[in-house]
mmCIF file of C-alpha atoms in Angstrom:
data_model
loop_
_atom_site.group_PDB
_atom_site.id
_atom_site.type_symbol
_atom_site.label_atom_id
_atom_site.label_comp_id
_atom_site.label_asym_id
_atom_site.label_seq_id
_atom_site.Cartn_x
_atom_site.Cartn_y
_atom_site.Cartn_z
ATOM 1 C CA UNK S 56 74.462 175.324 78.884
ATOM 2 C CA UNK S 57 77.399 174.148 76.809
ATOM 3 C CA UNK S 58 75.811 175.937 73.860
ATOM 4 C CA UNK S 59 75.678 179.232 75.787
ATOM 5 C CA UNK S 60 79.338 178.898 76.760
ATOM 6 C CA UNK S 61 80.277 178.109 73.145
ATOM 7 C CA UNK S 62 78.319 181.111 71.852
ATOM 8 C CA UNK S 63 79.897 183.326 74.505
ATOM 9 C CA UNK S 64 83.387 182.163 73.509
ATOM 10 C CA UNK S 65 82.619 182.870 69.847
ATOM 11 C CA UNK S 66 81.414 186.349 70.772
ATOM 12 C CA UNK S 67 84.675 186.929 72.656
ATOM 13 C CA UNK S 68 86.643 185.919 69.557
ATOM 14 C CA UNK S 69 84.709 188.553 67.591
ATOM 15 C CA UNK S 70 85.418 191.099 70.381
ATOM 16 C CA UNK S 71 81.659 191.451 70.959
ATOM 17 C CA UNK S 72 81.829 191.877 74.728
ATOM 18 C CA UNK S 73 78.148 192.725 75.272
ATOM 19 C CA UNK S 74 76.897 189.554 73.575
ATOM 20 C CA UNK S 75 79.498 187.433 75.360
ATOM 21 C CA UNK S 76 78.481 188.917 78.719
ATOM 22 C CA UNK S 77 74.830 188.114 77.924
ATOM 23 C CA UNK S 78 75.560 184.432 77.214
ATOM 24 C CA UNK S 79 77.787 183.932 80.252
ATOM 25 C CA UNK S 80 75.271 185.673 82.508
ATOM 26 C CA UNK S 81 72.602 183.269 81.212
ATOM 27 C CA UNK S 82 74.752 180.337 82.319
ATOM 28 C CA UNK S 83 75.068 181.796 85.815
ATOM 29 C CA UNK S 84 71.331 182.499 86.073
ATOM 30 C CA UNK S 85 70.118 178.996 85.150
ATOM 31 C CA UNK S 86 69.839 176.293 87.775
ATOM 32 C CA UNK S 87 70.658 173.540 85.270
ATOM 33 C CA UNK S 88 74.306 174.573 84.894
ATOM 34 C CA UNK S 89 76.946 172.475 86.632
ATOM 35 C CA UNK S 90 79.429 173.969 89.077
ATOM 36 C CA UNK S 91 82.184 173.760 86.470
ATOM 37 C CA UNK S 92 80.072 175.606 83.889
ATOM 38 C CA UNK S 93 79.216 178.307 86.418
ATOM 39 C CA UNK S 94 82.888 178.674 87.308
ATOM 40 C CA UNK S 95 83.822 179.000 83.620
ATOM 41 C CA UNK S 96 81.101 181.622 83.099
ATOM 42 C CA UNK S 97 82.202 183.587 86.173
ATOM 43 C CA UNK S 98 85.832 183.574 84.988
ATOM 44 C CA UNK S 99 84.818 184.754 81.523
ATOM 45 C CA UNK S 100 82.701 187.564 83.010
ATOM 46 C CA UNK S 101 85.678 188.623 85.119
ATOM 47 C CA UNK S 102 87.886 188.633 81.992
ATOM 48 C CA UNK S 103 85.340 190.772 80.142
ATOM 49 C CA UNK S 104 85.210 193.262 83.020
ATOM 50 C CA UNK S 105 89.032 193.486 83.069
ATOM 51 C CA UNK S 106 89.148 194.077 79.310
ATOM 52 C CA UNK S 107 86.605 196.871 79.535
ATOM 53 C CA UNK S 108 88.379 198.453 82.490
ATOM 54 C CA UNK S 109 91.699 198.326 80.631
ATOM 55 C CA UNK S 110 90.120 199.868 77.533
ATOM 56 C CA UNK S 111 88.634 202.763 79.533
ATOM 57 C CA UNK S 112 91.754 203.662 81.523
ATOM 58 C CA UNK S 113 94.696 205.299 79.754
ATOM 59 C CA UNK S 114 97.908 203.280 80.060
ATOM 60 C CA UNK S 115 100.200 204.431 82.866
ATOM 61 C CA UNK S 116 103.974 204.354 82.361
ATOM 62 C CA UNK S 117 105.730 201.631 84.326
ATOM 63 C CA UNK S 118 107.536 204.123 86.565
ATOM 64 C CA UNK S 119 104.399 206.114 87.337
ATOM 65 C CA UNK S 120 106.097 209.329 86.230
ATOM 66 C CA UNK S 121 104.995 211.297 83.191
ATOM 67 C CA UNK S 122 107.229 210.762 80.197
ATOM 68 C CA UNK S 123 109.719 213.455 79.275
ATOM 69 C CA UNK S 124 110.744 213.905 75.664
ATOM 70 C CA UNK S 125 114.401 214.084 74.805
ATOM 71 C CA UNK S 126 115.839 217.286 73.468
ATOM 72 C CA UNK S 127 116.270 216.918 69.735
ATOM 73 C CA UNK S 128 117.755 220.303 68.850
ATOM 74 C CA UNK S 129 121.136 218.815 67.852
ATOM 75 C CA UNK S 130 119.516 216.157 65.726
ATOM 76 C CA UNK S 131 117.335 218.731 63.972
ATOM 77 C CA UNK S 132 120.327 220.916 63.152
ATOM 78 C CA UNK S 133 122.149 217.968 61.615
ATOM 79 C CA UNK S 134 119.125 217.114 59.492
ATOM 80 C CA UNK S 135 118.683 220.711 58.311
ATOM 81 C CA UNK S 136 122.297 221.244 57.278
ATOM 82 C CA UNK S 137 123.869 218.414 55.269
ATOM 83 C CA UNK S 138 127.341 217.196 56.180
ATOM 84 C CA UNK S 139 128.952 218.160 52.821
ATOM 85 C CA UNK S 140 128.184 221.446 51.238
ATOM 86 C CA UNK S 141 128.400 221.354 47.466
ATOM 87 C CA UNK S 142 129.635 224.393 45.584
ATOM 88 C CA UNK S 143 128.539 225.001 42.007
ATOM 89 C CA UNK S 144 131.469 225.614 39.672
ATOM 90 C CA UNK S 145 131.561 228.913 37.801
ATOM 91 C CA UNK S 146 130.069 229.133 34.314
ATOM 92 C CA UNK S 147 133.432 229.738 32.567
ATOM 93 C CA UNK S 148 136.219 228.296 34.656
ATOM 94 C CA UNK S 149 139.650 229.865 34.381
ATOM 95 C CA UNK S 150 142.347 227.333 33.746
ATOM 96 C CA UNK S 151 145.939 228.329 34.471
ATOM 97 C CA UNK S 152 148.702 226.288 32.865
ATOM 98 C CA UNK S 153 152.130 226.731 34.387
ATOM 99 C CA UNK S 154 155.104 225.960 32.171
ATOM 100 C CA UNK S 155 158.264 224.831 33.803
#
């Protein structure tokens, strides 16, 4: 019985829930298992059932309300237009020298 529990725990570490369930169910079905071993197997089977239930159900937000996305129009405009606009100088600049 200890061997079945050990094998079931190893299967849980590998995330092989079907094999783990098989080993723990074997412990519950045999008459040779002690009360403590049966209790361990029952707890592990309950954990496996909770894991599978959690994997099947989509996560619900804590508030129970559907999530609403923030408006990002201002952020998008800032990203599209840079803060400083660079101007290319003319090909032949005109330089004016003032004499005093």
